[in-house]
Amino acid sequence: EVQLLESGGALVQPGGSLRLSCAASGFTFSNYAMSWVRQAPGKGLDWVSAIRAIGGDTYFADSVKGRFTISRDNSKNTLYLQMNGLRVEDTAVYYCAKGGYSGFDSHFDYWGRGTLVTVSS
Amino acid sequence: QSVLTQSPSASGTPGQRVTISCSGSRSNIGTNTVNWYQQLPGTAPKLLIYTINQRPSGVPDRFSGSKSGTSASLVISGLQSEDEADYYCAAWDDSLTYVIFGGGTKVTVL
């Protein structure tokens, strides 16, 4: 059974940093692209970042480019999101999502339950 | 404002057919595949339709998807009370070079 378990969400002040983790199990982690998708309170889904399975190419939404970095440790089956320069508008539930095949597009076949990041003074 | 445009809401009585549209452009829906997600209240999103019209295992066949030009549609044939949820379309955008989601459509079962 595929499981994705996010952690690391917290209350942080504007300008602060946070690192989210996503522990994966139930599939060959190294074979799939992984993404972070967020959802602000009462709002829709907002794709944040992705990292390919092979080559480690990374992608970012314009809203987080230059502030967030994504990485993965295939030996630990874990995905990370390092968030720096946090803004109030980054407040959201952050979901980890598994790519649906070996490539990468908007196909996410499994999602975690999410971790809440609150940016406030 | 989302690059992919969805109507904010849709509704129907049990058994009715409901259509949710997702309007984009050549750089996203016009060129790339579309995926649909269902988000029940208080839960994480779930893949509902992938690659325009494919259903993952376990998704009822009353859900179907299609694409024409720069628009895509999700149809719920035979609406049921458990279908009350938010529905999102998603696609890769070649110009933005990232994934975009529609703003979501809230489906209410009357």
Coordinates of C-alpha atoms in Angstrom, one line a residue:
Chain A
E1 CA 0.0 0.0 0.0
V2 CA 1.4 3.4 -1.0
Q3 CA 1.8 5.8 1.9
L4 CA 3.0 9.3 1.9
L5 CA 3.5 11.0 5.3
E6 CA 4.3 14.7 5.5
S7 CA 5.9 16.3 8.5
G8 CA 7.6 19.5 9.5
G9 CA 4.7 22.0 9.3
A10 CA 4.7 24.7 12.0
L11 CA 3.9 28.3 12.9
V12 CA 6.7 30.5 11.6
Q13 CA 7.3 34.2 11.4
P14 CA 7.4 36.1 8.1
G15 CA 10.9 35.8 6.7
G16 CA 11.6 32.6 8.5
S17 CA 12.5 29.1 7.2
L18 CA 11.0 25.7 7.5
R19 CA 11.9 22.2 6.0
L20 CA 9.1 19.8 5.2
S21 CA 9.6 16.1 4.8
C22 CA 7.6 13.4 3.1
A23 CA 8.3 9.8 4.0
A24 CA 7.2 7.4 1.3
S25 CA 6.5 3.7 1.4
G26 CA 4.8 1.0 -0.6
F27 CA 6.4 1.7 -4.0
T28 CA 9.9 2.1 -5.5
F29 CA 10.4 5.7 -4.6
S30 CA 13.4 6.3 -6.9
N31 CA 11.3 5.5 -10.0
Y32 CA 8.9 8.3 -9.7
A33 CA 8.8 12.1 -9.8
M34 CA 7.4 13.7 -6.7
S35 CA 5.7 17.0 -6.1
W36 CA 4.5 19.4 -3.4
V37 CA 1.0 20.9 -3.8
R38 CA -0.4 23.4 -1.3
Q39 CA -3.9 24.6 -0.4
A40 CA -4.4 27.9 1.4
P41 CA -7.3 27.9 3.9
G42 CA -10.6 27.8 2.0
K43 CA -8.8 28.1 -1.4
G44 CA -8.0 25.7 -4.3
L45 CA -5.0 23.6 -5.1
D46 CA -1.7 25.3 -6.0
W47 CA 1.2 23.3 -7.3
V48 CA 4.5 24.3 -5.7
S49 CA 7.4 22.2 -6.9
A50 CA 8.5 18.9 -8.4
I51 CA 11.6 16.8 -8.7
R52 CA 12.1 14.2 -11.4
A53 CA 13.0 10.6 -10.6
I54 CA 15.9 10.4 -12.9
G55 CA 18.4 13.2 -13.3
G56 CA 16.9 15.2 -10.4
D57 CA 15.6 18.0 -12.5
T58 CA 13.5 20.4 -10.4
Y59 CA 10.6 22.7 -11.2
F60 CA 9.0 25.5 -9.3
A61 CA 6.0 27.7 -9.4
D62 CA 6.8 31.4 -10.0
S63 CA 5.5 32.3 -6.6
V64 CA 8.2 30.3 -4.8
K65 CA 11.1 30.3 -7.3
G66 CA 14.3 31.5 -5.6
R67 CA 12.8 30.9 -2.1
F68 CA 12.0 27.2 -2.0
T69 CA 14.2 24.2 -2.9
I70 CA 13.1 20.6 -3.4
S71 CA 15.3 17.6 -2.9
R72 CA 15.0 13.9 -2.4
D73 CA 17.0 11.1 -0.7
N74 CA 16.2 7.9 -2.5
S75 CA 18.1 5.9 0.1
K76 CA 15.7 7.1 2.8
N77 CA 12.6 7.2 0.5
T78 CA 12.1 10.8 1.6
L79 CA 11.1 14.0 -0.2
Y80 CA 12.0 17.4 1.2
L81 CA 10.9 21.0 0.7
Q82 CA 13.2 23.7 2.1
M83 CA 11.2 26.9 2.4
N84 CA 13.1 30.2 3.0
G85 CA 11.9 33.8 3.1
L86 CA 8.4 32.6 4.1
R87 CA 5.5 35.0 3.5
V88 CA 2.1 35.3 5.0
E89 CA 0.7 34.1 1.6
D90 CA 2.6 30.8 1.9
T91 CA 0.2 29.8 4.7
A92 CA -1.3 26.5 3.5
V93 CA -1.6 22.8 4.0
Y94 CA 1.3 21.3 2.0
Y95 CA 0.6 18.0 0.3
C96 CA 3.2 15.5 -1.0
A97 CA 2.1 13.8 -4.2
K98 CA 3.5 10.9 -6.2
G99 CA 3.8 11.1 -9.9
G100 CA 1.7 8.7 -11.8
Y101 CA 4.4 7.3 -14.0
S102 CA 8.1 7.5 -14.7
G103 CA 7.8 10.8 -16.4
F104 CA 6.4 14.0 -15.1
D105 CA 3.2 16.0 -15.7
S106 CA 0.1 16.9 -13.7
H107 CA -0.7 13.2 -13.0
F108 CA -0.5 12.6 -9.2
D109 CA -1.8 9.2 -8.3
Y110 CA -1.3 9.3 -4.5
W111 CA -1.4 12.1 -2.0
G112 CA -0.4 12.4 1.6
R113 CA -2.7 13.9 4.2
G114 CA -0.8 17.2 4.3
T115 CA 1.1 19.3 6.9
L116 CA 0.0 22.8 7.9
V117 CA 2.4 25.7 7.5
T118 CA 1.3 28.9 9.1
V119 CA 3.2 32.1 8.5
S120 CA 2.3 34.8 10.9
S121 CA 3.8 37.3 13.3
Chain B
Q1 CA -7.1 34.0 -11.2
S2 CA -6.3 30.5 -12.4
V3 CA -4.9 29.9 -15.8
L4 CA -7.4 27.0 -16.1
T5 CA -10.9 28.3 -15.7
Q6 CA -13.6 26.3 -14.0
S7 CA -17.1 27.3 -13.0
P8 CA -17.1 27.8 -9.2
S9 CA -20.1 25.6 -8.6
A10 CA -22.4 23.0 -10.1
S11 CA -25.4 21.1 -8.7
G12 CA -27.9 18.4 -9.4
T13 CA -30.3 16.0 -7.9
P14 CA -29.5 12.3 -7.4
G15 CA -29.3 10.5 -10.7
Q16 CA -28.8 13.6 -12.8
R17 CA -25.9 14.2 -15.1
V18 CA -23.5 17.0 -14.2
T19 CA -20.8 18.4 -16.4
I20 CA -17.8 20.3 -15.2
S21 CA -15.8 22.3 -17.7
C22 CA -12.1 23.3 -17.6
S23 CA -11.1 26.0 -20.1
G24 CA -7.4 26.6 -20.9
S25 CA -5.2 27.5 -23.8
R26 CA -2.9 26.0 -26.4
S27 CA 0.0 26.0 -24.1
N28 CA -1.7 23.8 -21.5
I29 CA -4.8 21.8 -22.4
G30 CA -4.3 22.3 -26.1
T31 CA -0.9 20.5 -26.0
N32 CA -0.9 18.4 -22.9
T33 CA -3.0 15.8 -21.1
V34 CA -5.5 16.7 -18.5
N35 CA -6.1 15.1 -15.1
W36 CA -9.0 15.5 -12.7
Y37 CA -9.0 15.4 -8.9
Q38 CA -11.8 15.0 -6.4
Q39 CA -11.5 16.5 -2.9
L40 CA -14.1 15.4 -0.4
P41 CA -14.6 17.7 2.5
G42 CA -11.7 17.7 5.0
T43 CA -9.6 15.2 3.0
A44 CA -6.7 15.2 0.7
P45 CA -7.3 15.3 -3.1
K46 CA -7.7 12.0 -4.9
L47 CA -6.9 11.2 -8.6
L48 CA -10.3 10.8 -10.4
I49 CA -9.4 10.8 -14.1
Y50 CA -6.0 10.7 -15.7
T51 CA -4.7 11.2 -19.2
I52 CA -8.0 12.9 -20.3
N53 CA -10.3 9.9 -19.9
Q54 CA -8.8 7.1 -17.9
R55 CA -10.2 6.0 -14.6
P56 CA -7.9 4.7 -11.8
S57 CA -8.9 1.4 -10.3
G58 CA -11.8 1.8 -7.9
V59 CA -13.2 5.0 -9.5
P60 CA -16.9 4.4 -10.5
D61 CA -17.6 4.4 -14.2
R62 CA -20.2 7.2 -13.7
F63 CA -17.1 9.5 -13.9
S64 CA -15.8 10.2 -17.4
G65 CA -13.5 12.8 -18.9
S66 CA -13.0 14.2 -22.4
K67 CA -11.0 16.9 -24.2
S68 CA -11.6 19.1 -27.2
G69 CA -9.2 21.7 -28.3
T70 CA -8.3 23.9 -25.4
S71 CA -11.1 22.7 -23.1
A72 CA -11.7 19.6 -21.0
S73 CA -14.8 18.2 -19.3
L74 CA -15.6 15.9 -16.5
V75 CA -19.0 14.3 -16.5
I76 CA -20.7 12.7 -13.6
S77 CA -23.5 10.5 -15.0
G78 CA -26.0 9.5 -12.3
L79 CA -25.0 11.9 -9.5
Q80 CA -24.9 10.4 -6.0
S81 CA -24.8 12.0 -2.6
E82 CA -21.2 10.9 -2.0
D83 CA -20.1 12.8 -5.1
E84 CA -20.5 16.1 -3.2
A85 CA -17.0 17.5 -3.3
D86 CA -14.6 19.9 -5.0
Y87 CA -13.3 18.9 -8.4
Y88 CA -10.1 20.3 -9.9
C89 CA -8.6 19.9 -13.4
A90 CA -4.8 20.1 -13.9
A91 CA -2.4 20.3 -16.8
W92 CA 1.2 21.0 -17.5
D93 CA 1.7 24.5 -19.1
D94 CA 4.5 24.7 -21.8
S95 CA 4.8 28.5 -21.5
L96 CA 4.9 28.6 -17.7
T97 CA 6.9 25.4 -17.5
Y98 CA 5.0 24.1 -14.5
V99 CA 1.8 22.4 -13.4
I100 CA -1.4 24.4 -13.2
F101 CA -4.7 23.6 -11.5
G102 CA -8.1 25.0 -12.2
G103 CA -9.8 27.0 -9.5
G104 CA -12.0 24.1 -8.6
T105 CA -15.8 23.4 -9.0
K106 CA -17.9 22.7 -5.9
V107 CA -20.5 20.1 -6.7
T108 CA -23.6 20.1 -4.5
V109 CA -26.2 17.3 -4.5
L110 CA -29.6 18.8 -4.0

